[in-house]
Short mmCIF file of C-alpha atoms in Angstrom, two decimals:
data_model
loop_
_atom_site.label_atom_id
_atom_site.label_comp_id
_atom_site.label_asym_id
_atom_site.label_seq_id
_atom_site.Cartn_x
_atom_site.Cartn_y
_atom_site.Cartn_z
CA UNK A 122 -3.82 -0.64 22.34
CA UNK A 123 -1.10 0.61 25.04
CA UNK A 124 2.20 0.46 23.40
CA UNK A 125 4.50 -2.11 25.12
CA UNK A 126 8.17 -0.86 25.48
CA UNK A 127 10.76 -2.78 26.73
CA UNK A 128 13.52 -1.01 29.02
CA UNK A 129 16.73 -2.66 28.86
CA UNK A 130 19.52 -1.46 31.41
CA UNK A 131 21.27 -2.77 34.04
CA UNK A 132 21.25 0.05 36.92
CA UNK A 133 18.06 -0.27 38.79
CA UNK A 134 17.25 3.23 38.99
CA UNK A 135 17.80 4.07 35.97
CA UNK A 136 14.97 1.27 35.00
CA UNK A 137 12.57 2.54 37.44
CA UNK A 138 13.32 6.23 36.10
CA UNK A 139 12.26 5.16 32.49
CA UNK A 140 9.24 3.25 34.03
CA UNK A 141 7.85 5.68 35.49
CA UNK A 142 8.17 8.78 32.59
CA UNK A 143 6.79 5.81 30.25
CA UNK A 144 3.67 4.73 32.27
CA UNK A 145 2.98 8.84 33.17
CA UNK A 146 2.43 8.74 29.47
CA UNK A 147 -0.21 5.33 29.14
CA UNK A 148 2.73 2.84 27.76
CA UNK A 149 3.02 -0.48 29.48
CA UNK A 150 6.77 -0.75 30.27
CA UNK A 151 8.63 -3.87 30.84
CA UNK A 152 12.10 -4.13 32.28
CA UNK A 153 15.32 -6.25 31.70
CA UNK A 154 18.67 -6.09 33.25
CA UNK A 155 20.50 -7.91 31.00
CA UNK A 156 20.93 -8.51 27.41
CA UNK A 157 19.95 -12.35 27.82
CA UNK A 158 16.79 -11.65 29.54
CA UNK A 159 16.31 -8.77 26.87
CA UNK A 160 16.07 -11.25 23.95
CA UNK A 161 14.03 -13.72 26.28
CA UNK A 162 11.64 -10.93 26.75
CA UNK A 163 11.31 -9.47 23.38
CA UNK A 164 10.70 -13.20 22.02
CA UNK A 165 7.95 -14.08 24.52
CA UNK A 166 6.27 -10.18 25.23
CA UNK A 167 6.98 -8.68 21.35
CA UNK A 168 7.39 -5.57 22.88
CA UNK A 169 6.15 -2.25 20.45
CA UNK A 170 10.03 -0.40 20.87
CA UNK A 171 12.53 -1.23 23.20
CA UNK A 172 14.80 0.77 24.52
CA UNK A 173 18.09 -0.39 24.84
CA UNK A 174 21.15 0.56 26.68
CA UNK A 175 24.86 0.44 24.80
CA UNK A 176 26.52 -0.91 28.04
CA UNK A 177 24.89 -4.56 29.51
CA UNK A 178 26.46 -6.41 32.05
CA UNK A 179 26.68 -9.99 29.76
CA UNK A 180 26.35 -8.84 26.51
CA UNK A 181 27.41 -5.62 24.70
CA UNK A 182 24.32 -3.57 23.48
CA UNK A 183 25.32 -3.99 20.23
CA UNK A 184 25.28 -7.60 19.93
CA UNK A 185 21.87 -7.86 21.86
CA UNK A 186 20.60 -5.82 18.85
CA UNK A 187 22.27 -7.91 16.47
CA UNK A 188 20.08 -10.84 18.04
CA UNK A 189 17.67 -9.06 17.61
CA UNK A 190 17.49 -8.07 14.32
CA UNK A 191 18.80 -11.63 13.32
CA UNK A 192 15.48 -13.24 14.33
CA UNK A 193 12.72 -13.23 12.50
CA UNK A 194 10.44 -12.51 15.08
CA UNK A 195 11.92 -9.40 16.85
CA UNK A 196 13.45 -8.43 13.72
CA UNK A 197 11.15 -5.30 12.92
CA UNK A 198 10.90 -4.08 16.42
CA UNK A 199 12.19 -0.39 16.56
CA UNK A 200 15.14 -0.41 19.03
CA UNK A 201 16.43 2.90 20.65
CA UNK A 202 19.63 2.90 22.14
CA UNK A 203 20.78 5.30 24.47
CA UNK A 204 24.34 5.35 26.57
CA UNK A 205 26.73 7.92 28.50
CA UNK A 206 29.49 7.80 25.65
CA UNK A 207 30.37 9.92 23.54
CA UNK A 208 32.20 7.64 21.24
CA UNK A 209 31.26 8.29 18.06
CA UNK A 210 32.41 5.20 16.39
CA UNK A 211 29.98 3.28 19.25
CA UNK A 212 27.28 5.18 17.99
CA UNK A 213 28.35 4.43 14.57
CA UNK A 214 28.36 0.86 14.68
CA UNK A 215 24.53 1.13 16.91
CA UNK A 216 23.21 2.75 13.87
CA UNK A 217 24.72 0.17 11.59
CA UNK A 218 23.88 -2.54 13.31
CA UNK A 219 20.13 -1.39 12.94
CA UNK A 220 19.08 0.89 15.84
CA UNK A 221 16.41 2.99 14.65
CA UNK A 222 18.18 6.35 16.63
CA UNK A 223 20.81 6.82 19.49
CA UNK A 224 20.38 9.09 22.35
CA UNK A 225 23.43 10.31 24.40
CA UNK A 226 22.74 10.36 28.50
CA UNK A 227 21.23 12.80 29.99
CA UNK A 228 18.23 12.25 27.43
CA UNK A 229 15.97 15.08 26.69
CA UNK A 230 12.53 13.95 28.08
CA UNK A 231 10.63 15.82 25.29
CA UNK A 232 13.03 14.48 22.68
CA UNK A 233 12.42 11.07 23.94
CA UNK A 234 9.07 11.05 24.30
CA UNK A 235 8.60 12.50 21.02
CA UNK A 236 10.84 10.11 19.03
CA UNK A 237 9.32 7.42 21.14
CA UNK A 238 5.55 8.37 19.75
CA UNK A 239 7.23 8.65 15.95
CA UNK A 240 8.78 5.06 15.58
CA UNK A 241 5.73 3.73 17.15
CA UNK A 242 3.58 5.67 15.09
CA UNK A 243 6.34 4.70 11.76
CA UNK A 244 6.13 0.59 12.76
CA UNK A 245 2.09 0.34 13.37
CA UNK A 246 2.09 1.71 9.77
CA UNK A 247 4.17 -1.08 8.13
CA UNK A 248 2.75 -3.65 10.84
CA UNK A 249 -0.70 -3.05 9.57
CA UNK A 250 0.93 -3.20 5.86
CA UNK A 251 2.25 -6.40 6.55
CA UNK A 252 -0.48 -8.25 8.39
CA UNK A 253 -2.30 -6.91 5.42
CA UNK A 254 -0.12 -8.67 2.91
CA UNK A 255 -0.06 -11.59 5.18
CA UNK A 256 -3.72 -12.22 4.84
CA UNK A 257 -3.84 -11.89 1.02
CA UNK A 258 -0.35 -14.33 0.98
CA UNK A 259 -2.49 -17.01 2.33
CA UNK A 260 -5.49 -16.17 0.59
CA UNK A 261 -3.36 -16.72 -2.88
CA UNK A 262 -3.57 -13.00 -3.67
CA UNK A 263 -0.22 -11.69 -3.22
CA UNK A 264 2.90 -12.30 -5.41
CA UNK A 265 6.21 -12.93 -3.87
CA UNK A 266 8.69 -9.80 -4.19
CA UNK A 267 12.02 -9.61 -5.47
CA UNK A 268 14.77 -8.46 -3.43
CA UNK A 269 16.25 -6.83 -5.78
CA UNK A 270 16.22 -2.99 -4.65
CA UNK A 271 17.36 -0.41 -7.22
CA UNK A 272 19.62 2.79 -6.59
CA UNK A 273 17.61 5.35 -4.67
CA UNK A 274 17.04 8.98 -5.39
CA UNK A 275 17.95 11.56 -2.20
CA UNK A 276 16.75 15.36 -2.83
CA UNK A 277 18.88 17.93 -0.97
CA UNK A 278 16.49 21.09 -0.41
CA UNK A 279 18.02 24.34 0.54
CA UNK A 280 18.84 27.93 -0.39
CA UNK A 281 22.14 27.62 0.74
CA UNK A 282 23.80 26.69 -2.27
CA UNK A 283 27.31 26.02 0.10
CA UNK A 284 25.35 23.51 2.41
CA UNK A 285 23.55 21.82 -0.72
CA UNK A 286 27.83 21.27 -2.04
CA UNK A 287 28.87 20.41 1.31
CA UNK A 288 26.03 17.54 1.79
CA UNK A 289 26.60 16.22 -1.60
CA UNK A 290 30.41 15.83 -1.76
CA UNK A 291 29.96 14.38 1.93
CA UNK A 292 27.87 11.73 1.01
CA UNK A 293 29.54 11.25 -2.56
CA UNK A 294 30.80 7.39 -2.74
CA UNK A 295 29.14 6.47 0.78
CA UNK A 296 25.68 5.68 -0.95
CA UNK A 297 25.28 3.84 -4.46
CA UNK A 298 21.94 6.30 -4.74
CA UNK A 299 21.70 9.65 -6.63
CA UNK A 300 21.83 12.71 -4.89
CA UNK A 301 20.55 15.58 -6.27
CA UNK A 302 19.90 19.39 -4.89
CA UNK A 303 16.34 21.19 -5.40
CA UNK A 304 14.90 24.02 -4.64
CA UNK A 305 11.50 23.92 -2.79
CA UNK A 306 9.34 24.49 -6.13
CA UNK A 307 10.90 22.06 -7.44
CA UNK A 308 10.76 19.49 -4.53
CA UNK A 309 7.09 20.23 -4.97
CA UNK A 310 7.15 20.41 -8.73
CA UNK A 311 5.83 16.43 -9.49
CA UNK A 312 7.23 14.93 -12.31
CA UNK A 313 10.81 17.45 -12.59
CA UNK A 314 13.02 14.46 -11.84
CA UNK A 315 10.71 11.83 -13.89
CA UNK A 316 10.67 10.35 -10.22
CA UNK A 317 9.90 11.28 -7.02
CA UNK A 318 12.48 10.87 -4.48
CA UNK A 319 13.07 8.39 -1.69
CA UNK A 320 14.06 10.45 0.45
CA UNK A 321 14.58 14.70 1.32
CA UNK A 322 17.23 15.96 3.49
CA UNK A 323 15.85 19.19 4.09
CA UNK A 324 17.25 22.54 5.23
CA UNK A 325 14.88 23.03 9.08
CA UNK A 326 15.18 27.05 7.99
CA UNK A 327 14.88 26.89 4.77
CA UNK A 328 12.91 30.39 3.61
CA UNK A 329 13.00 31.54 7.32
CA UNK A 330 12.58 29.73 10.88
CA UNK A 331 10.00 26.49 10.33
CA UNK A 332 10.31 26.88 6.50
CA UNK A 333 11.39 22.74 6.53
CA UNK A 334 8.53 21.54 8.39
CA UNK A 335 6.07 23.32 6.15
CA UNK A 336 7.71 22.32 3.36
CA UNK A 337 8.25 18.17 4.74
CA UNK A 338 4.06 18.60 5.92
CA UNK A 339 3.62 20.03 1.90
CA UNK A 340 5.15 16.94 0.62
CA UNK A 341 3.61 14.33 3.09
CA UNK A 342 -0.05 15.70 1.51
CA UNK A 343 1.09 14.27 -1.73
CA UNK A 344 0.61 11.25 -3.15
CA UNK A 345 4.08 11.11 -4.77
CA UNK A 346 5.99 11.91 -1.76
CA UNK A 347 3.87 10.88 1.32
CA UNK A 348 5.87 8.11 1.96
CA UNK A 349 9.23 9.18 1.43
CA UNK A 350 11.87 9.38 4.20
CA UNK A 351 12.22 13.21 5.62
CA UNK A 352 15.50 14.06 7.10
CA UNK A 353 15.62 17.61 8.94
CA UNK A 354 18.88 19.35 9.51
CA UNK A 355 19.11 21.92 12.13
CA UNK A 356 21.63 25.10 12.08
CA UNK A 357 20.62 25.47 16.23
CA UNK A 358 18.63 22.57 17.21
CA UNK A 359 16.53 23.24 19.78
CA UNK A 360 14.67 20.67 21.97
CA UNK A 361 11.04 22.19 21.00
CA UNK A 362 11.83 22.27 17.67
CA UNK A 363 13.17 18.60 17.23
CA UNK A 364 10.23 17.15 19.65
CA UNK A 365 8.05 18.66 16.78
CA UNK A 366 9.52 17.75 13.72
CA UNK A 367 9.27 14.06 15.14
CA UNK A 368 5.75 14.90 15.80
CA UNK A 369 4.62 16.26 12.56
CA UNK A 370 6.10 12.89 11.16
CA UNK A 371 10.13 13.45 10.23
CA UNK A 372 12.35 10.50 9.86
CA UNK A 373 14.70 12.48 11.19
CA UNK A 374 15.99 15.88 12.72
CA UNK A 375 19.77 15.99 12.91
CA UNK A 376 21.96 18.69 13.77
CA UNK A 377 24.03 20.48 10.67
CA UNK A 378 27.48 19.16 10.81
CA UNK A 379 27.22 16.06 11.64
CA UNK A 380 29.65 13.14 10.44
CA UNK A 381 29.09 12.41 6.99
CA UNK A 382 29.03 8.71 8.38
CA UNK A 383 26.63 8.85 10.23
CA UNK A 384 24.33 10.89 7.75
CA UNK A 385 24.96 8.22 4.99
CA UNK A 386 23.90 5.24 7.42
CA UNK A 387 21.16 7.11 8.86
CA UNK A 388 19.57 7.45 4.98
CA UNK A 389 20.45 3.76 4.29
CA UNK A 390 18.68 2.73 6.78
CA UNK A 391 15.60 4.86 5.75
CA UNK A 392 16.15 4.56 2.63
CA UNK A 393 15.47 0.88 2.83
CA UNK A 394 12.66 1.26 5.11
CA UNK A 395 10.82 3.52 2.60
CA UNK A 396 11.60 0.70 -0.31
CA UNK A 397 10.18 -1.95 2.46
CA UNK A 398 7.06 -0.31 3.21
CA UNK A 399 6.93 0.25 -1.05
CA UNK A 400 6.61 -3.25 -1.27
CA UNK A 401 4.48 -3.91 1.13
CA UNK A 402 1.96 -1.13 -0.07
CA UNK A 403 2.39 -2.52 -3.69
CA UNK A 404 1.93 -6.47 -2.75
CA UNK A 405 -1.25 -5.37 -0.77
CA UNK A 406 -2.34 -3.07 -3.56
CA UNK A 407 -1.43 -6.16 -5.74
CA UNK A 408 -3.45 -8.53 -3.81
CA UNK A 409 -6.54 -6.59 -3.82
CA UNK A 410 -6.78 -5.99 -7.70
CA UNK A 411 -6.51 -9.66 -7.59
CA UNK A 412 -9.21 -10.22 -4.81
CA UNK A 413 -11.55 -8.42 -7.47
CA UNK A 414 -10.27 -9.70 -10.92
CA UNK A 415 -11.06 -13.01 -12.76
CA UNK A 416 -7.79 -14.72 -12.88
CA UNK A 417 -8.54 -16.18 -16.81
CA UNK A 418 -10.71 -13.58 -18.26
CA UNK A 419 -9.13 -10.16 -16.90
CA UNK A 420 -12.84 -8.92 -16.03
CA UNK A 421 -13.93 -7.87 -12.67
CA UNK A 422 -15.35 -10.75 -10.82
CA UNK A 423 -18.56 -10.82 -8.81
CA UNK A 424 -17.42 -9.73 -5.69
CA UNK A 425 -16.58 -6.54 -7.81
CA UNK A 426 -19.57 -6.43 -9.64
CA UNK A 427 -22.70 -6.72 -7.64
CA UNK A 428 -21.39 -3.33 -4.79
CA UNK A 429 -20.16 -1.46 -7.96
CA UNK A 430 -23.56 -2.24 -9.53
CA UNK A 431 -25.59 -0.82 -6.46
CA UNK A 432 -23.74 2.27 -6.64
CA UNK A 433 -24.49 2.67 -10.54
CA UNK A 434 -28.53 2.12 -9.21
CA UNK A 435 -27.78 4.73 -6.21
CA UNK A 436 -26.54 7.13 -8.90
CA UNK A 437 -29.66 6.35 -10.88
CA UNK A 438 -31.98 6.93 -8.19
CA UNK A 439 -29.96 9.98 -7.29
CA UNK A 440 -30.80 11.85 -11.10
CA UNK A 441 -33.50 10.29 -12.30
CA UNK A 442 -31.58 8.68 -14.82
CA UNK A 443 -31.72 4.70 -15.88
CA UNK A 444 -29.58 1.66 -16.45
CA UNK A 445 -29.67 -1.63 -17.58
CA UNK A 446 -28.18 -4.85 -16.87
CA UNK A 447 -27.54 -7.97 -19.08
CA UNK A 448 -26.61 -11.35 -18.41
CA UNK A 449 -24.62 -12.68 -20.80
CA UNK A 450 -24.53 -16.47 -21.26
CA UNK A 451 -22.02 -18.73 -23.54
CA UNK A 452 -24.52 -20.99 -25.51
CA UNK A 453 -24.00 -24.85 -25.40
CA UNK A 454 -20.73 -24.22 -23.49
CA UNK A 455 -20.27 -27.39 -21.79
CA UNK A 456 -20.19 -29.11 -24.98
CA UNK A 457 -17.26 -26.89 -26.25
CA UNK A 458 -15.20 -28.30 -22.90
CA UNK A 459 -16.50 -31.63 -23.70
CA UNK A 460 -15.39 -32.21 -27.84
CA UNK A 461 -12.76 -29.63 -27.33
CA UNK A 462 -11.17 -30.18 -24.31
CA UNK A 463 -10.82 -27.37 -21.11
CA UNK A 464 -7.76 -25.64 -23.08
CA UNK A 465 -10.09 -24.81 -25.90
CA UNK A 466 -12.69 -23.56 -23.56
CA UNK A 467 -10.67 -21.17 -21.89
CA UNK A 468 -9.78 -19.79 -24.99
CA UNK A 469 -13.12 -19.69 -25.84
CA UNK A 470 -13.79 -17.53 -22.31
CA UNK A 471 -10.77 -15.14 -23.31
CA UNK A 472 -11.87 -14.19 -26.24
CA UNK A 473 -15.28 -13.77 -25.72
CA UNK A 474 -14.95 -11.70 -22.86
CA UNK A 475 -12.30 -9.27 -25.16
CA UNK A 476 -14.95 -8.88 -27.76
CA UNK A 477 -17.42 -8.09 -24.68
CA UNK A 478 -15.26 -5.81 -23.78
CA UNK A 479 -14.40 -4.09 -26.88
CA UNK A 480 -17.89 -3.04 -27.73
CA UNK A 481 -18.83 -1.29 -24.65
CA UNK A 482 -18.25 2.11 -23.43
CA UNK A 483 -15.48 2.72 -20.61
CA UNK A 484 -18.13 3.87 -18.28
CA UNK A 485 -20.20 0.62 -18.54
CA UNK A 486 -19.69 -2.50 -16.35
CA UNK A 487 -18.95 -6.37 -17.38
CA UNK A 488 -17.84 -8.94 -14.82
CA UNK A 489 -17.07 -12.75 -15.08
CA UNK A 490 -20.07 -13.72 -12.39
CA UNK A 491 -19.90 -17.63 -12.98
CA UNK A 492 -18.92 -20.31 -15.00
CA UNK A 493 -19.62 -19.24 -18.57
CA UNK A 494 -21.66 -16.20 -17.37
CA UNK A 495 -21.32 -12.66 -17.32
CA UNK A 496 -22.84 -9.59 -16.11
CA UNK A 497 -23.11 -6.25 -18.11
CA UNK A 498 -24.23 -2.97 -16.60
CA UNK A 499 -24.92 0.10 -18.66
CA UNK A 500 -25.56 3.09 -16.83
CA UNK A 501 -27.58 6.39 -18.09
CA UNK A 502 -28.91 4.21 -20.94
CA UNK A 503 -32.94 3.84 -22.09
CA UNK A 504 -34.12 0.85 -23.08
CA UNK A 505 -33.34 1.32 -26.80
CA UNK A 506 -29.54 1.95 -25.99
CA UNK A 507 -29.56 -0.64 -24.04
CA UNK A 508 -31.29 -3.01 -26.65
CA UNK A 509 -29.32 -1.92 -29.00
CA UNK A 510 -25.76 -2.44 -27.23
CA UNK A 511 -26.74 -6.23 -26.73
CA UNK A 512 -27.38 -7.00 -29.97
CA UNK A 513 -24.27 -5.32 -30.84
CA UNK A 514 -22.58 -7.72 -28.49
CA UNK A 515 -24.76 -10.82 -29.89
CA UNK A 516 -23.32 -9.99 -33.42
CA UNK A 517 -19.20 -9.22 -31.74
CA UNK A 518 -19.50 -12.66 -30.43
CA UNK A 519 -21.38 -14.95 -33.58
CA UNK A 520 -19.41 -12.82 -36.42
CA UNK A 521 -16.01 -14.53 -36.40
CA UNK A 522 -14.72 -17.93 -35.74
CA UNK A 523 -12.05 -18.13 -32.51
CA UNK A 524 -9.25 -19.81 -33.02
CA UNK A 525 -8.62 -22.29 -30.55
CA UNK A 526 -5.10 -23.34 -28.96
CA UNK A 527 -4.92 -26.34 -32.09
CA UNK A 528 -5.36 -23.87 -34.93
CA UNK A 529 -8.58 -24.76 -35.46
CA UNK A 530 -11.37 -22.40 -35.35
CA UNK A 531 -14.77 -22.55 -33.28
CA UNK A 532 -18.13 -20.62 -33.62
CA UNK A 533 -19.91 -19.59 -30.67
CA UNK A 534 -22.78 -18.14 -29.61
CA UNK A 535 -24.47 -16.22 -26.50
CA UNK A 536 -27.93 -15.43 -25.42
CA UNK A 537 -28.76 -12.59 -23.49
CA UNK A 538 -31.47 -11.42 -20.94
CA UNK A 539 -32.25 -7.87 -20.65
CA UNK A 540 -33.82 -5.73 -17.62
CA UNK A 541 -33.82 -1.63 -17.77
CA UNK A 542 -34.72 -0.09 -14.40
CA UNK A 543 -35.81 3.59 -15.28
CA UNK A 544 -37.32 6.91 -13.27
CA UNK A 545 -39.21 5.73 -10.42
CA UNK A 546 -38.90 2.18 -11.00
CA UNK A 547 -35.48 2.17 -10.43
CA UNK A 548 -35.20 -0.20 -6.65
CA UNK A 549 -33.23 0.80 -3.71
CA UNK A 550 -29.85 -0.71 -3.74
CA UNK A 551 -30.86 -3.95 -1.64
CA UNK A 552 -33.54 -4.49 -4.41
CA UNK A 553 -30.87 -4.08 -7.27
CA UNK A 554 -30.61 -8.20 -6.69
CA UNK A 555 -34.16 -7.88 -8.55
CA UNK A 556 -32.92 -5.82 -11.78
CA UNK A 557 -30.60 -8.83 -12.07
CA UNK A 558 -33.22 -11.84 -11.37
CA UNK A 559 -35.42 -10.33 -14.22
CA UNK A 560 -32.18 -10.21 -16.54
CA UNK A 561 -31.66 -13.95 -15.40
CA UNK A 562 -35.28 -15.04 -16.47
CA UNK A 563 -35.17 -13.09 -19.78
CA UNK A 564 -32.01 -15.25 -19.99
CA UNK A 565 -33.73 -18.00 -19.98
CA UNK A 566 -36.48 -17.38 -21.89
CA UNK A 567 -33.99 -16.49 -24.77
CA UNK A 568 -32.32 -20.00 -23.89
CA UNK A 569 -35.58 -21.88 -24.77
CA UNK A 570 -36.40 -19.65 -27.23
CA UNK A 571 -33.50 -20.79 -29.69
CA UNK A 572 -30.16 -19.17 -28.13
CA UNK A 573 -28.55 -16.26 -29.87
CA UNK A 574 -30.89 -13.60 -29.13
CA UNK A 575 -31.28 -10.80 -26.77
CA UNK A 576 -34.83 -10.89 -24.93
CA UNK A 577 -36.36 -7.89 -22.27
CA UNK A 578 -37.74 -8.45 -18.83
CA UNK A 579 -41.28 -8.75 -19.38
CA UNK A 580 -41.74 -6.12 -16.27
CA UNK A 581 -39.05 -3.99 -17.63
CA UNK A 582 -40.62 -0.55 -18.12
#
C-alpha cells in the first residue's frame, strides 16, 4: 500500500516542494496549511507519517503535536518536524513532546527520504503487532498488560574509553535506566549482562570507518537484540552515511557532541517504544499459546493437534518409520458431572490428563480434542510400543483414587482405541483423518466391550 504522508506547513511552496519529492518517490501526499486543518486531516485520512512544520499560522507546531499524540486515534502516527530555527530548546521541547526526529531547514533530501522510509518501515512493524493483538483481544486470547515498565538497560559500545566516560556521566541522573559500557564481543556475547539491552548507543567508527553498522546489522540477526533500539553516533556525519544507517534499520544516527538533553530524550523515547512493541510481541505471542492450549487441562487442543499430527505422518512417510494414535476416552464421565457436580469433574479432567501426561515420552503428542476425550500420538513406535504405552496409561489412570475438590476421592476409568499406521500403509497427510477414525471405532468397540481396556484397529497392520 502507498504510504500516506501528511505535509503540514503554511507557505505554499514549500507544500508543493514536499509534494512533489514525496510523490517522485510513490507516497500519496496530502497537504494542510494550518494546524487545525492538520488534526482534521490526520483524524479523517490517518495519514502513515506526517510531516510537520514548528511554525503554523494558528497553532504552534508543538501544540498541534500535542493534539496529536493526545488522541487516541492519531496517537501512534510518526510525526517529523522540521523548521528554520536553530533554537535548541524548540527542538528540545519537539522531541519531548513526542516527535519521532527534527530536521533543521534546508533538509537534506537523502536524509529525509531515508528517515522517512525508516519510521514508516519502524510503525508498519508495531501496526501489524497491534492489529495482531487486537484480533486475539476480541477473540478472548490476549491478557491485558500492566503499565508498569521497569528501569531499562542502555549499552554504550566503543573503543574510546574517553567517549564511553563522557556519554555516561552525560546521561547520569537524566534517565532512571542503567547505563553500562561494552566492548563489541561483549555486546555480542549473549547472556554477559544476564540481560540483553534495550537499547545500544554505538560508536559509527567503532574498529574503523562502518565498524557500527556492522556491528548494529550483527545484533539485529539475533534473537536477543533484534528488537532493541540502535542509536549511531557520528565523529563526521556525513549525509551518505546517515541516509544508510536509517536504511539498514538504526533508531538513530546523531552527531557526537550533541546536548546531553537531547540524547537522554531521544533514548526515552525509544526506549519506551522498544518496551511497547515488547508487549505487543509478548501479548500476541501470549494469545497464540492460548489459541492452541486447553484452557482447564493445559494440553494442546485440537486445533493443535490434528496439523501437528499430519506432520508426525509426513515424517513417517518420509523414513519409513511408524506411529500410532490413541483415543483416549473418560469412562462413564457424564455420570461423574452428574453425582459429583461440574467442580468434581474438572478435577477429574486435570488430573487425568497429568497422569496422561506423565507417562509419555516428550516427543509424543496428547491433546484435549473434546469433551472428555483425548488424542495421543506416538511417533517412531511399532505396534507393540504402542500397545504397550496404552496399557501403561490404562493402569496411570485406574491405579489411584483422585481426590476431588470435597476431600473425597473418586475412581475412574478410560478405554482406549488403538490404530498403528506402519511402512507403506502409512496415508498421505489428508488421509491421516483415517488413522484417527480407526482409533475412534476401536474406541468403541472397547466401550461395548466392558470399558477399561485398550483395543487395535482391526485393519491396523
Amino acid at each position: 500500500m502507498v504510504g500516506k504522508i501528511l505535509i503540514v506547513d503554511d507557505v505554499a511552496t514549500n507544500r508543493i516542494v514536499f509534494k512533489v519529492k514525496l510523490g517522485a518517490a510513490c507516497y500519496q501526499p496530502l497537504m494542510a496549511s494550518d494546524g487545525k486543518s492538520c488534526l482534521r486531516l490526520a483524524r479523517e485520512t490517518l495519514p502513515d507519517l506526517i510531516l510537520l512544520d514548528l511554525v503554523l499560522p494558528d497553532l504552534s507546531g508543538i501544540d498541534v503535536l500535542r493534539s496529536l499524540r493526545a488522541d487516541p486515534l492519531t496517537a501512534d502516527i510518526p510525526v517529523l518536524m522540521f523548521s528554520a530555527s536553530l533554537d535548541p530548546q524548540a527542538r528540545l521541547a519537539a522531541l519531548a513532546a513526542g516527535a519521532d526526529d527534527f530536521l533543521t531547514k534546508p533538509i537534506d533530501d537523502t536524509i529525509l527520504m531515508a528517515r522517512l522510509r525508516n519510521l514508516l518501515r519502524s510503525h508498519e512493524a508495531l501496526a501489524e503487532l497491534g492489529q495482531r493483538g487486537a484480533t486475539l483481544k476480541a477473540l478472548g486470547l490476549a491478557e491485558a498488560q500492566s503499565d508498569f515498565a521497569p528501569p531499562g538497560l542502555i549499552a554504550l559500545v566503543t573503543e574510546r574509553p574517553e567517549l564511553a566516560m563522557r556519554l555516561r556521566r552525560d546521561l547520569a541522573g537524566q534517565l532512571p535506566d542503567r547505563v553500562v559500557a561494552l566492548s563489541r564481543e561483549e555486546a555480542l556475547a549473549e547472556g554477559s549482562l544476564g540481560t540483553a539491552p534495550d537499547a545500544f548507543v554505538i560508536d559509527a567508527d567503532l574498529g574503523g570507518e562502518g565498524g557500527g553498522m556492522r556491528l548494529m546489522s550483527e545484533l539485529r540477526s539475533r534473537s536477543a537484540t533484534r528488537h532493541a533500539a540502535v542509536v549511531l553516533i557520528h565523529a563526521a556525519p556525513r549525509s551518505e552515511d546517515m541516509a544508510m544507517a536509517f536504511d539498514m534499520g538504526a533508531n538513530d544516527a546523531l552527531p557526537l557532541g550533541l546536548p546531553a538533553g537531547e540524547l537522554a530524550i531521544r533514548l526515552r523515547t525509544h526506549l519506551r517504544r522498544k518496551k511497547a512493541g515488547d508487549r505487543l510481541r509478548h501479548s500476541v505471542q501470549d494469545g497464540l499459546r492460548l489459541a492452541v492450549i486447553d484452557p482447564l487441562t493445559g494440553l494442546y487442543n485440537r486445533r493443535y493437534a490434528l496439523p501437528r499430527l499430519a506432520s508426525i505422518a509426513e515424517r513417517a512417510e518420509a523414513t519409513g518409520g511408524s506411529f500410532a494414535v490413541m483415543i483416549v476416552d473418560l469412562d462413564r464421565f457424564k455420570a461423574v458431572n452428574d453425582c459429583w457436580g461440574h467442580a468434581a469433574g474438572d478435577q477429574v479432567l486435570i488430573e487425568v490428563a497429568r497422569r496422561l501426561g506423565d507417562n509419555l515420552r516428550g516427543s509424543d503428542l496428547i491433546a484435549r480434542i473434546g469433551g472428555e476425550e483425548f488424542l495421543v500420538a506416538l511417533p517412531d513406535a511399532s505396534m507393540a510400543e504402542a500397545r504397550q504405552t496404552a496399557e501403561r496409561l490404562c493402569h496411570a489412570v485406574h491405579r489411584q483414587p483422585i481426590a476431588l475438590p470435597d476431600g473425597s476421592e473418586l475412581s475412574v476409568t478410560i478405554s482406549i482405541g488403538l490404530a498403528v499406521a506402519q511402512g507403506p500403509t502409512i496415508p498421505s497427510p489428508e488421509r491421516v483423518a483415517d488413522v484417527v477414525d480407526r482409533a475412534d471405532q476401536a474406541l468403541l468397540v472397547a466401550k461395548a466391550e466392558g470399558r477399561n481396556k485398550v483395543i487395535l484397529s482391526r485393519t491396523a497392520a
